[in-house]
Amino acid sequence: MAYDFDLFTIGAGSGGVAASRRAARYGARVAIAEHSRVGGTCVIRGCVPKKLLVYAAHFADEAEDAAGFGWRMSPPVHSWPGLIAAKNAEITRLEGVYRTMLREAGAGLIEGTAKLIDAHTVEVAGKRHTAANILLAIGGHPVTPKIPGIEYVISSNEALDLPALPRNVLIVGGGYIAVEFAGIFAGLGAQVQMVIRGDELLNGFDDDIRVHLAREMRARGIVIHTRTEIASIEKEREGFNLATKAGGELSADCVMYATGRRPNTTGMGLAELGIALDPESGAIKVDDWSRTSVPNVYAIGDATDMLNLTPTAIAEGRALAETLFNHNPISARLEVVPTAVFSNPTIGAVGLTEREARAAHATIDIYRTLFRPLKATLSGRDEKTLMKLIVDRASDKVLGAHMIGPDAPEIIGGLAVALTCGATKKQFDRTIGIHPTASEEFVTLRTKVPEPKAKAAE
Ligand code: NDP
């Protein structure tokens, strides 16, 4: 049967656009449907606008630090509306770039909400289109627990467009989004409280990094309420009053929830078509080739709720286009995926955490350094950088590299190449560092951290 398209992509975010462009480049007839702005979560309401706000917040530190280097200036004044307007202009420009890239690649943009009719038919704004292959790159959305007063809270979507900087923000959650926005709001001058249900921030990251982050955030005035859960939220004449499950009370004039995201998999006919979804998260189940349970229907990115990172969605999209349209089968599974958190201070991580490495390997060696960055000697800022390497003793292979401190994402991005190539500790040791930088510490780590048992016996 002749279809209208070879590939019909639903969702013009990072993954969908990458797959569509690559497929079109190989001559496939491609359409891509989008019901919101082109660019998706990352470009419109995630990574990019967030990072612009992170830069804005870091200027506060820079201005303070400058005094130690001889600068004298009157206290700087920040304009939140000015920042938001500049950020919005940049996002609009980027959206235009994405639209141009799709057009130039020859992928047709169809604006409207898409619904699956069958395994080869998609309906958008009342019009049906047929395709040999359908790609679901439909992303996710923030989720909040159902508690009384939850209608008063904002998510990261609204946080990026607030009309004014709140004076006193309370953020519930301790994941990527929560710690990043805590750094943004605090850097720009707001009082920030965080509410987490566990003991530490950033579940899943290396424990040393988690402990260090909390210490640094507290040193910047952020209050972290651990083992605390919110039972209800009441609107007061000014701001909000929050009751905790333990019977305590907290107040704030803006409450933000960053309690995770959920795939956008309801209301578009996926379950009706027999596409298997995870019963708990609603994520689309896929195999290593991004295949769903229905032949010729594929899914990538946050809709599959695996790594939920822009570069992985792009890699999955490109792998699919290579497989389907370039006789170049590439599996979407990725082994070494670095990640960064744009908290203040920033975090970069690649490979296994110490906990994961201990579980998977018989014996590991840990190398760790904690030092005051050179810049802090003159700025007087009370901050330390922490770096850690995790090495498999049997093979000498570096299993994980973790860092918290200025430029951590940039440094770990480079080290990810080494870990992808399977570098050993010996090869790290042979590498010449650049002096004076923080990155040279990663190639000059010589002293092993005593083993937990030996440590206990000290
Ligand atoms: P995360 O999954 O990272 O964190 C969710 C946080 O909310 C956790 O601290 C979790 O606690 C807590 N939580 C969950 N449910 C509740 C609840 N009912 N009550 C109280 N606390 C709760 O989600 P985010 O929303 O921060 O981010 C979503 C995803 O977006 C991330 O996983 C990441 O993949 C991606 N992202 C990546 C970024 C980057 O690469 N820099 C930046 C931003 C987002 P607990 O730990 O106890 O479960």
Short mmCIF file of C-alpha atoms and ligand atoms in Angstrom, two decimals:
data_model
loop_
_atom_site.label_atom_id
_atom_site.label_comp_id
_atom_site.label_asym_id
_atom_site.label_seq_id
_atom_site.Cartn_x
_atom_site.Cartn_y
_atom_site.Cartn_z
CA MET A 1 0.00 0.00 0.00
CA ALA A 2 1.25 3.51 -0.77
CA TYR A 3 1.42 5.74 2.29
CA ASP A 4 1.48 9.54 2.36
CA PHE A 5 4.77 9.47 4.27
CA ASP A 6 7.65 7.13 5.06
CA LEU A 7 7.91 8.54 8.58
CA PHE A 8 5.33 10.45 10.58
CA THR A 9 6.85 11.89 13.76
CA ILE A 10 4.63 13.10 16.55
CA GLY A 11 6.37 15.73 18.63
CA ALA A 12 8.84 18.39 17.44
CA GLY A 13 11.16 18.32 20.44
CA SER A 14 14.86 17.51 20.35
CA GLY A 15 14.37 13.78 19.64
CA GLY A 16 11.57 14.12 17.09
CA VAL A 17 13.34 16.87 15.16
CA ALA A 18 16.65 14.95 15.12
CA ALA A 19 15.00 11.77 13.81
CA SER A 20 12.95 13.64 11.21
CA ARG A 21 15.84 15.67 9.87
CA ARG A 22 18.12 12.64 9.61
CA ALA A 23 15.38 10.57 7.94
CA ALA A 24 14.59 13.36 5.45
CA ARG A 25 18.30 13.68 4.67
CA TYR A 26 18.24 10.05 3.52
CA GLY A 27 15.35 10.80 1.18
CA ALA A 28 12.46 9.64 3.35
CA ARG A 29 9.18 11.55 2.98
CA VAL A 30 8.74 12.93 6.49
CA ALA A 31 5.99 14.79 8.33
CA ILE A 32 6.24 16.01 11.92
CA ALA A 33 3.26 17.05 14.03
CA GLU A 34 3.45 19.48 16.94
CA HIS A 35 0.66 21.01 19.00
CA SER A 36 2.78 23.48 20.92
CA ARG A 37 5.93 25.38 20.09
CA VAL A 38 8.58 23.76 17.90
CA GLY A 39 11.62 22.82 20.01
CA GLY A 40 9.85 20.89 22.76
CA THR A 41 10.73 20.72 26.44
CA CYS A 42 14.47 21.35 26.08
CA VAL A 43 14.33 24.44 23.92
CA ILE A 44 11.07 26.03 25.04
CA ARG A 45 10.62 25.22 28.75
CA GLY A 46 13.60 23.17 29.89
CA CYS A 47 17.36 23.00 29.41
CA VAL A 48 17.90 26.13 27.35
CA PRO A 49 15.79 28.75 29.20
CA LYS A 50 16.85 27.16 32.52
CA LYS A 51 20.54 27.47 31.64
CA LEU A 52 20.06 31.12 30.64
CA LEU A 53 18.57 31.75 34.09
CA VAL A 54 21.44 29.82 35.68
CA TYR A 55 23.90 32.17 33.97
CA ALA A 56 21.92 35.12 35.30
CA ALA A 57 22.10 33.77 38.84
CA HIS A 58 25.84 33.10 38.63
CA PHE A 59 26.52 36.78 37.93
CA ALA A 60 25.56 37.44 41.54
CA ASP A 61 28.52 35.30 42.68
CA GLU A 62 30.78 36.89 40.07
CA ALA A 63 29.89 40.37 41.27
CA GLU A 64 30.63 39.40 44.88
CA ASP A 65 33.86 37.62 43.97
CA ALA A 66 35.11 40.56 41.91
CA ALA A 67 35.83 42.58 45.07
CA GLY A 68 38.68 40.23 45.98
CA PHE A 69 40.27 41.00 42.61
CA GLY A 70 40.28 44.74 43.14
CA TRP A 71 36.96 45.66 41.59
CA ARG A 72 34.88 48.28 43.36
CA MET A 73 31.32 48.71 42.27
CA SER A 74 28.03 49.77 43.78
CA PRO A 75 25.70 46.88 44.64
CA PRO A 76 24.39 45.47 41.36
CA VAL A 77 20.63 45.55 40.78
CA HIS A 78 18.90 42.79 38.86
CA SER A 79 15.79 43.13 36.70
CA TRP A 80 13.81 39.89 36.58
CA PRO A 81 11.43 41.18 33.86
CA GLY A 82 14.49 42.23 31.84
CA LEU A 83 15.96 38.73 32.15
CA ILE A 84 12.69 37.01 31.23
CA ALA A 85 12.19 39.26 28.19
CA ALA A 86 15.74 38.57 26.96
CA LYS A 87 15.31 34.84 27.57
CA ASN A 88 11.99 34.81 25.71
CA ALA A 89 13.50 36.61 22.74
CA GLU A 90 16.27 34.00 22.55
CA ILE A 91 13.78 31.11 22.78
CA THR A 92 11.70 32.65 19.98
CA ARG A 93 14.86 32.96 17.88
CA LEU A 94 15.75 29.32 18.56
CA GLU A 95 12.24 28.15 17.71
CA GLY A 96 12.67 29.92 14.37
CA VAL A 97 15.97 28.10 13.84
CA TYR A 98 14.27 24.74 14.51
CA ARG A 99 11.47 25.55 12.06
CA THR A 100 14.03 26.54 9.41
CA MET A 101 16.05 23.37 10.00
CA LEU A 102 12.96 21.22 9.48
CA ARG A 103 11.96 23.12 6.36
CA GLU A 104 15.45 22.95 4.88
CA ALA A 105 15.63 19.22 5.61
CA GLY A 106 12.35 18.75 3.74
CA ALA A 107 10.35 17.52 6.75
CA GLY A 108 6.83 18.96 6.62
CA LEU A 109 5.56 20.52 9.86
CA ILE A 110 1.89 19.87 10.62
CA GLU A 111 0.62 22.01 13.49
CA GLY A 112 -2.04 20.50 15.73
CA THR A 113 -2.70 17.69 18.20
CA ALA A 114 -2.08 14.24 16.76
CA LYS A 115 -4.07 11.11 17.54
CA LEU A 116 -3.29 7.58 16.42
CA ILE A 117 -6.11 6.01 14.41
CA ASP A 118 -4.29 2.80 13.55
CA ALA A 119 -0.71 1.59 13.18
CA HIS A 120 -0.34 3.53 9.92
CA THR A 121 -2.73 6.45 10.36
CA VAL A 122 -2.44 9.66 12.33
CA GLU A 123 -5.12 12.33 12.60
CA VAL A 124 -4.12 15.96 13.11
CA ALA A 125 -6.72 18.73 13.29
CA GLY A 126 -9.36 16.53 11.65
CA LYS A 127 -7.13 15.47 8.74
CA ARG A 128 -5.82 11.93 8.37
CA HIS A 129 -2.32 11.09 7.20
CA THR A 130 -0.89 7.65 6.51
CA ALA A 131 2.69 6.59 7.07
CA ALA A 132 4.82 3.46 6.77
CA ASN A 133 6.36 4.25 10.15
CA ILE A 134 5.17 6.32 13.08
CA LEU A 135 7.52 7.78 15.67
CA LEU A 136 6.21 8.85 19.06
CA ALA A 137 8.50 11.58 20.38
CA ILE A 138 5.80 13.03 22.59
CA GLY A 139 7.78 14.00 25.70
CA GLY A 140 6.50 14.39 29.23
CA HIS A 141 5.00 16.86 31.66
CA PRO A 142 5.48 17.76 35.34
CA VAL A 143 3.48 15.78 37.88
CA THR A 144 2.43 16.78 41.38
CA PRO A 145 0.98 14.72 44.21
CA LYS A 146 -2.75 15.11 44.85
CA ILE A 147 -2.93 17.09 48.10
CA PRO A 148 -5.32 19.85 49.16
CA GLY A 149 -4.18 23.19 47.75
CA ILE A 150 -1.99 21.71 44.99
CA GLU A 151 -3.75 24.06 42.52
CA TYR A 152 -1.75 26.96 44.01
CA VAL A 153 1.67 25.58 43.13
CA ILE A 154 3.79 26.27 40.08
CA SER A 155 5.99 23.85 38.12
CA SER A 156 9.19 24.62 36.22
CA ASN A 157 6.98 25.66 33.27
CA GLU A 158 5.59 28.65 35.15
CA ALA A 159 8.83 29.29 37.07
CA LEU A 160 10.47 30.28 33.80
CA ASP A 161 7.90 32.98 33.16
CA LEU A 162 7.00 34.48 36.53
CA PRO A 163 6.11 38.17 36.25
CA ALA A 164 8.35 39.00 39.22
CA LEU A 165 11.03 37.27 41.30
CA PRO A 166 9.30 35.85 44.40
CA ARG A 167 10.78 37.00 47.70
CA ASN A 168 10.39 33.67 49.45
CA VAL A 169 10.20 30.47 47.39
CA LEU A 170 9.58 26.99 48.71
CA ILE A 171 10.53 24.14 46.38
CA VAL A 172 9.23 20.63 46.95
CA GLY A 173 11.44 17.85 45.54
CA GLY A 174 15.17 17.26 45.52
CA GLY A 175 15.83 16.17 41.93
CA TYR A 176 17.48 17.93 38.97
CA ILE A 177 14.82 20.58 38.52
CA ALA A 178 14.44 21.38 42.23
CA VAL A 179 18.14 21.98 42.88
CA GLU A 180 18.62 23.93 39.66
CA PHE A 181 15.76 26.31 40.40
CA ALA A 182 16.84 26.64 44.03
CA GLY A 183 20.20 27.91 42.72
CA ILE A 184 18.50 30.28 40.26
CA PHE A 185 16.12 31.84 42.77
CA ALA A 186 18.73 32.08 45.54
CA GLY A 187 21.33 33.56 43.19
CA LEU A 188 18.91 36.26 42.09
CA GLY A 189 18.17 37.22 45.67
CA ALA A 190 15.15 35.21 46.84
CA GLN A 191 14.96 33.34 50.13
CA VAL A 192 14.78 29.65 49.22
CA GLN A 193 13.54 26.67 51.19
CA MET A 194 13.61 23.12 49.86
CA VAL A 195 11.43 20.30 51.13
CA ILE A 196 12.63 16.75 50.53
CA ARG A 197 11.20 13.52 51.84
CA GLY A 198 14.59 11.79 52.22
CA ASP A 199 17.86 12.82 53.86
CA GLU A 200 19.76 14.03 50.81
CA LEU A 201 19.18 15.78 47.49
CA LEU A 202 19.63 14.15 44.07
CA ASN A 203 18.72 10.54 44.58
CA GLY A 204 20.78 8.34 42.25
CA PHE A 205 23.90 10.53 42.28
CA ASP A 206 27.08 9.58 44.12
CA ASP A 207 26.62 10.03 47.87
CA ASP A 208 29.71 12.24 48.32
CA ILE A 209 28.34 14.61 45.68
CA ARG A 210 24.92 14.66 47.32
CA VAL A 211 26.30 15.50 50.75
CA HIS A 212 28.62 18.15 49.32
CA LEU A 213 25.82 19.79 47.32
CA ALA A 214 23.63 20.17 50.41
CA ARG A 215 26.54 21.70 52.32
CA GLU A 216 27.27 24.22 49.55
CA MET A 217 23.61 25.12 49.08
CA ARG A 218 23.17 25.68 52.81
CA ALA A 219 26.29 27.86 52.79
CA ARG A 220 24.51 30.00 50.20
CA GLY A 221 21.56 30.45 52.54
CA ILE A 222 19.21 27.80 51.16
CA VAL A 223 17.22 26.04 53.87
CA ILE A 224 16.72 22.32 53.25
CA HIS A 225 13.95 20.63 55.23
CA THR A 226 14.80 16.92 55.12
CA ARG A 227 12.42 14.05 55.90
CA THR A 228 9.54 16.42 55.40
CA GLU A 229 6.37 15.90 53.41
CA ILE A 230 3.70 18.46 52.68
CA ALA A 231 0.15 17.48 53.65
CA SER A 232 -1.75 20.55 52.43
CA ILE A 233 -1.34 24.08 51.16
CA GLU A 234 -3.53 27.04 52.14
CA LYS A 235 -3.66 30.40 50.48
CA GLU A 236 -3.18 33.26 52.91
CA ARG A 237 -3.81 36.96 52.34
CA GLU A 238 -0.16 37.12 51.33
CA GLY A 239 1.50 33.94 50.20
CA PHE A 240 0.85 30.38 51.30
CA ASN A 241 0.85 28.34 54.47
CA LEU A 242 1.95 24.71 54.18
CA ALA A 243 1.14 22.01 56.71
CA THR A 244 3.63 19.16 56.94
CA LYS A 245 2.59 15.55 57.55
CA ALA A 246 4.43 15.66 60.89
CA GLY A 247 2.25 18.55 62.04
CA GLY A 248 4.67 21.40 61.29
CA GLU A 249 4.03 24.60 59.35
CA LEU A 250 5.99 26.35 56.62
CA SER A 251 5.23 29.50 54.68
CA ALA A 252 6.30 31.02 51.38
CA ASP A 253 5.02 33.48 48.83
CA CYS A 254 5.63 31.05 45.95
CA VAL A 255 5.44 27.25 46.10
CA MET A 256 7.09 25.28 43.32
CA TYR A 257 6.77 21.52 42.88
CA ALA A 258 9.52 19.64 41.06
CA THR A 259 8.40 16.14 41.94
CA GLY A 260 9.13 14.39 38.68
CA ARG A 261 7.70 14.17 35.20
CA ARG A 262 5.40 11.74 33.45
CA PRO A 263 5.25 10.72 29.77
CA ASN A 264 2.53 12.38 27.65
CA THR A 265 0.90 9.08 26.78
CA THR A 266 -2.77 9.60 27.54
CA GLY A 267 -5.55 10.77 25.25
CA MET A 268 -3.94 10.03 21.92
CA GLY A 269 -5.05 6.48 21.29
CA LEU A 270 -1.87 4.61 22.31
CA ALA A 271 -3.43 2.08 24.69
CA GLU A 272 -6.41 1.62 22.34
CA LEU A 273 -3.98 0.62 19.60
CA GLY A 274 -2.38 -1.95 21.89
CA ILE A 275 0.88 -0.05 22.45
CA ALA A 276 2.25 -1.47 25.71
CA LEU A 277 2.70 1.14 28.42
CA ASP A 278 4.29 0.82 31.83
CA PRO A 279 1.29 0.55 34.17
CA GLU A 280 2.88 2.79 36.81
CA SER A 281 4.61 5.55 34.88
CA GLY A 282 2.60 5.39 31.64
CA ALA A 283 5.90 5.20 29.74
CA ILE A 284 5.91 3.60 26.29
CA LYS A 285 7.71 0.27 26.47
CA VAL A 286 10.40 -0.06 23.80
CA ASP A 287 13.16 -2.50 22.93
CA ASP A 288 16.79 -1.63 22.14
CA TRP A 289 15.70 -0.48 18.69
CA SER A 290 13.04 1.96 19.95
CA ARG A 291 10.32 -0.47 18.75
CA THR A 292 7.02 -0.39 20.64
CA SER A 293 4.84 -3.47 20.94
CA VAL A 294 3.07 -2.48 17.69
CA PRO A 295 5.07 -3.07 14.49
CA ASN A 296 6.21 0.11 12.67
CA VAL A 297 5.42 2.31 15.66
CA TYR A 298 8.51 3.59 17.48
CA ALA A 299 9.10 5.75 20.55
CA ILE A 300 12.06 7.78 21.80
CA GLY A 301 12.96 10.30 24.48
CA ASP A 302 11.04 11.23 27.62
CA ALA A 303 7.95 9.33 26.39
CA THR A 304 9.86 6.14 27.19
CA ASP A 305 10.97 7.47 30.61
CA MET A 306 14.45 5.98 30.49
CA LEU A 307 17.18 8.61 30.71
CA ASN A 308 15.10 11.73 30.07
CA LEU A 309 18.00 13.72 28.70
CA THR A 310 18.08 15.72 25.47
CA PRO A 311 21.26 14.15 24.03
CA THR A 312 19.92 10.63 24.60
CA ALA A 313 16.64 11.48 22.83
CA ILE A 314 18.65 12.89 19.92
CA ALA A 315 20.89 9.80 19.82
CA GLU A 316 17.84 7.52 19.85
CA GLY A 317 16.17 9.53 17.07
CA ARG A 318 19.25 9.48 14.86
CA ALA A 319 19.82 5.77 15.50
CA LEU A 320 16.26 5.07 14.37
CA ALA A 321 16.65 7.14 11.19
CA GLU A 322 19.92 5.34 10.40
CA THR A 323 18.28 1.97 10.98
CA LEU A 324 15.12 2.64 8.97
CA PHE A 325 16.40 4.78 6.14
CA ASN A 326 20.15 4.30 5.72
CA HIS A 327 20.62 0.50 5.96
CA ASN A 328 22.82 1.25 8.97
CA PRO A 329 21.27 -0.48 11.97
CA ILE A 330 22.24 1.31 15.18
CA SER A 331 20.82 0.26 18.52
CA ALA A 332 19.41 3.06 20.63
CA ARG A 333 20.93 1.68 23.85
CA LEU A 334 23.74 3.79 25.20
CA GLU A 335 26.24 2.54 27.73
CA VAL A 336 28.09 5.59 28.97
CA VAL A 337 25.90 8.65 29.40
CA PRO A 338 27.31 11.68 31.19
CA THR A 339 24.95 13.96 33.01
CA ALA A 340 25.09 17.39 34.55
CA VAL A 341 23.09 19.31 37.07
CA PHE A 342 23.21 23.08 36.76
CA SER A 343 22.86 23.64 40.46
CA ASN A 344 25.09 26.15 42.24
CA PRO A 345 27.73 24.72 42.40
CA THR A 346 27.37 22.66 39.24
CA ILE A 347 27.68 18.88 39.07
CA GLY A 348 28.96 16.56 36.37
CA ALA A 349 28.92 12.78 36.48
CA VAL A 350 29.73 9.92 34.14
CA GLY A 351 29.70 6.19 34.79
CA LEU A 352 28.95 4.39 38.00
CA THR A 353 28.47 5.88 41.45
CA GLU A 354 30.48 4.34 44.30
CA ARG A 355 27.40 2.52 45.49
CA GLU A 356 26.68 1.07 42.00
CA ALA A 357 30.34 0.12 41.53
CA ARG A 358 30.48 -1.71 44.87
CA ALA A 359 27.40 -3.67 43.91
CA ALA A 360 28.71 -4.63 40.46
CA HIS A 361 32.45 -5.20 41.02
CA ALA A 362 34.40 -7.35 43.47
CA THR A 363 36.92 -4.68 44.46
CA ILE A 364 37.04 -1.03 43.62
CA ASP A 365 39.42 1.78 44.45
CA ILE A 366 38.22 5.28 45.20
CA TYR A 367 40.29 8.39 44.55
CA ARG A 368 38.90 11.61 45.91
CA THR A 369 40.05 15.19 46.29
CA LEU A 370 38.50 18.15 48.01
CA PHE A 371 40.15 21.50 47.34
CA ARG A 372 39.61 25.21 47.37
CA PRO A 373 39.52 26.50 43.78
CA LEU A 374 42.30 28.97 43.00
CA LYS A 375 39.75 31.70 42.30
CA ALA A 376 38.37 31.34 45.83
CA THR A 377 41.74 32.26 47.37
CA LEU A 378 41.28 35.89 46.33
CA SER A 379 37.50 36.06 46.19
CA GLY A 380 37.38 34.70 49.72
CA ARG A 381 34.36 32.60 48.81
CA ASP A 382 34.02 29.71 51.21
CA GLU A 383 33.58 26.93 48.65
CA LYS A 384 35.28 23.67 47.85
CA THR A 385 35.38 21.51 44.75
CA LEU A 386 35.03 17.76 45.11
CA MET A 387 36.22 15.25 42.52
CA LYS A 388 36.09 11.52 42.63
CA LEU A 389 37.25 8.63 40.45
CA ILE A 390 36.00 5.08 40.87
CA VAL A 391 38.29 2.38 39.53
CA ASP A 392 37.82 -1.37 39.08
CA ARG A 393 40.88 -2.89 40.78
CA ALA A 394 40.86 -6.05 38.64
CA SER A 395 40.89 -4.33 35.24
CA ASP A 396 42.16 -0.86 36.29
CA LYS A 397 39.25 0.55 34.26
CA VAL A 398 37.79 3.86 35.42
CA LEU A 399 34.17 3.08 36.20
CA GLY A 400 32.98 6.51 37.24
CA ALA A 401 34.03 10.16 37.43
CA HIS A 402 32.13 12.66 39.55
CA MET A 403 32.65 16.32 40.22
CA ILE A 404 30.92 19.17 42.01
CA GLY A 405 32.33 22.63 41.59
CA PRO A 406 32.72 25.36 38.98
CA ASP A 407 32.79 24.05 35.38
CA ALA A 408 31.99 20.47 36.43
CA PRO A 409 29.68 19.84 33.41
CA GLU A 410 32.34 21.08 30.97
CA ILE A 411 35.09 18.95 32.56
CA ILE A 412 32.99 15.80 32.85
CA GLY A 413 31.85 16.24 29.23
CA GLY A 414 35.49 15.77 28.21
CA LEU A 415 36.10 12.86 30.56
CA ALA A 416 33.06 11.10 29.09
CA VAL A 417 35.17 10.46 25.97
CA ALA A 418 37.76 8.66 28.10
CA LEU A 419 35.17 6.50 29.86
CA THR A 420 33.43 5.72 26.55
CA CYS A 421 36.81 4.48 25.28
CA GLY A 422 37.22 2.33 28.41
CA ALA A 423 40.19 4.30 29.81
CA THR A 424 42.17 2.82 32.68
CA LYS A 425 43.51 4.63 35.74
CA LYS A 426 47.02 4.17 34.32
CA GLN A 427 45.95 6.05 31.21
CA PHE A 428 44.51 8.84 33.35
CA ASP A 429 47.84 8.97 35.23
CA ARG A 430 49.78 9.18 31.94
CA THR A 431 47.68 12.12 30.80
CA ILE A 432 49.28 15.53 31.16
CA GLY A 433 46.99 17.99 32.88
CA ILE A 434 46.58 21.67 32.08
CA HIS A 435 47.92 23.96 34.79
CA PRO A 436 46.47 25.73 36.64
CA THR A 437 42.98 24.28 36.15
CA ALA A 438 40.61 22.18 38.18
CA SER A 439 40.59 19.51 35.47
CA GLU A 440 44.26 18.62 36.10
CA GLU A 441 43.20 17.15 39.44
CA PHE A 442 41.50 14.29 37.60
CA VAL A 443 44.86 13.18 36.15
CA THR A 444 46.91 13.70 39.30
CA LEU A 445 44.84 11.66 41.77
CA ARG A 446 47.29 9.26 43.44
CA THR A 447 46.05 8.49 46.94
CA LYS A 448 43.34 5.91 47.40
CA VAL A 449 40.58 6.57 49.91
CA PRO A 450 40.93 3.94 52.67
CA GLU A 451 38.50 1.07 52.24
CA PRO A 452 35.35 1.30 54.37
CA LYS A 453 36.47 -1.61 56.65
CA ALA A 454 40.01 -0.28 57.07
CA LYS A 455 38.56 3.14 57.74
CA ALA A 456 36.35 1.78 60.52
CA ALA A 457 39.39 0.15 62.13
CA GLU A 458 41.41 3.42 62.13
P1 NDP B 1 13.50 13.87 39.43
O1 NDP B 1 12.96 12.54 39.15
O2 NDP B 1 14.92 14.19 39.13
O3 NDP B 1 13.25 14.24 40.96
C1 NDP B 1 11.99 14.21 41.54
C2 NDP B 1 12.12 14.65 42.97
O4 NDP B 1 10.83 14.77 43.53
C3 NDP B 1 12.88 13.64 43.84
O5 NDP B 1 13.61 14.37 44.80
C4 NDP B 1 11.75 12.84 44.49
O6 NDP B 1 12.07 12.35 45.75
C5 NDP B 1 10.72 13.93 44.67
N1 NDP B 1 9.35 13.44 44.74
C6 NDP B 1 8.72 12.63 43.87
N2 NDP B 1 7.43 12.45 44.24
C7 NDP B 1 7.26 13.16 45.37
C8 NDP B 1 6.18 13.38 46.24
N3 NDP B 1 5.00 12.82 46.02
N4 NDP B 1 6.35 14.16 47.34
C9 NDP B 1 7.56 14.74 47.56
N5 NDP B 1 8.63 14.58 46.78
C10 NDP B 1 8.49 13.80 45.69
O7 NDP B 1 12.51 14.85 38.66
P2 NDP B 1 12.61 16.35 38.18
O8 NDP B 1 11.21 16.82 38.14
O9 NDP B 1 13.61 17.13 38.96
O10 NDP B 1 13.20 16.20 36.71
C11 NDP B 1 12.58 15.30 35.78
C12 NDP B 1 13.61 14.76 34.82
O11 NDP B 1 14.01 15.77 33.94
C13 NDP B 1 14.89 14.28 35.49
O12 NDP B 1 14.83 12.96 35.88
C14 NDP B 1 15.93 14.50 34.43
O13 NDP B 1 16.08 13.32 33.69
C15 NDP B 1 15.34 15.59 33.56
N6 NDP B 1 16.10 16.81 33.77
C16 NDP B 1 17.43 16.85 33.45
C17 NDP B 1 18.16 18.00 33.65
C18 NDP B 1 19.60 18.03 33.33
O14 NDP B 1 20.06 17.17 32.60
N7 NDP B 1 20.37 18.98 33.86
C19 NDP B 1 17.55 19.20 34.20
C20 NDP B 1 16.18 19.05 34.54
C21 NDP B 1 15.49 17.89 34.32
P3 NDP B 1 12.81 10.93 45.95
O15 NDP B 1 14.23 11.16 45.53
O16 NDP B 1 12.64 10.69 47.39
O17 NDP B 1 12.09 9.97 45.06
#
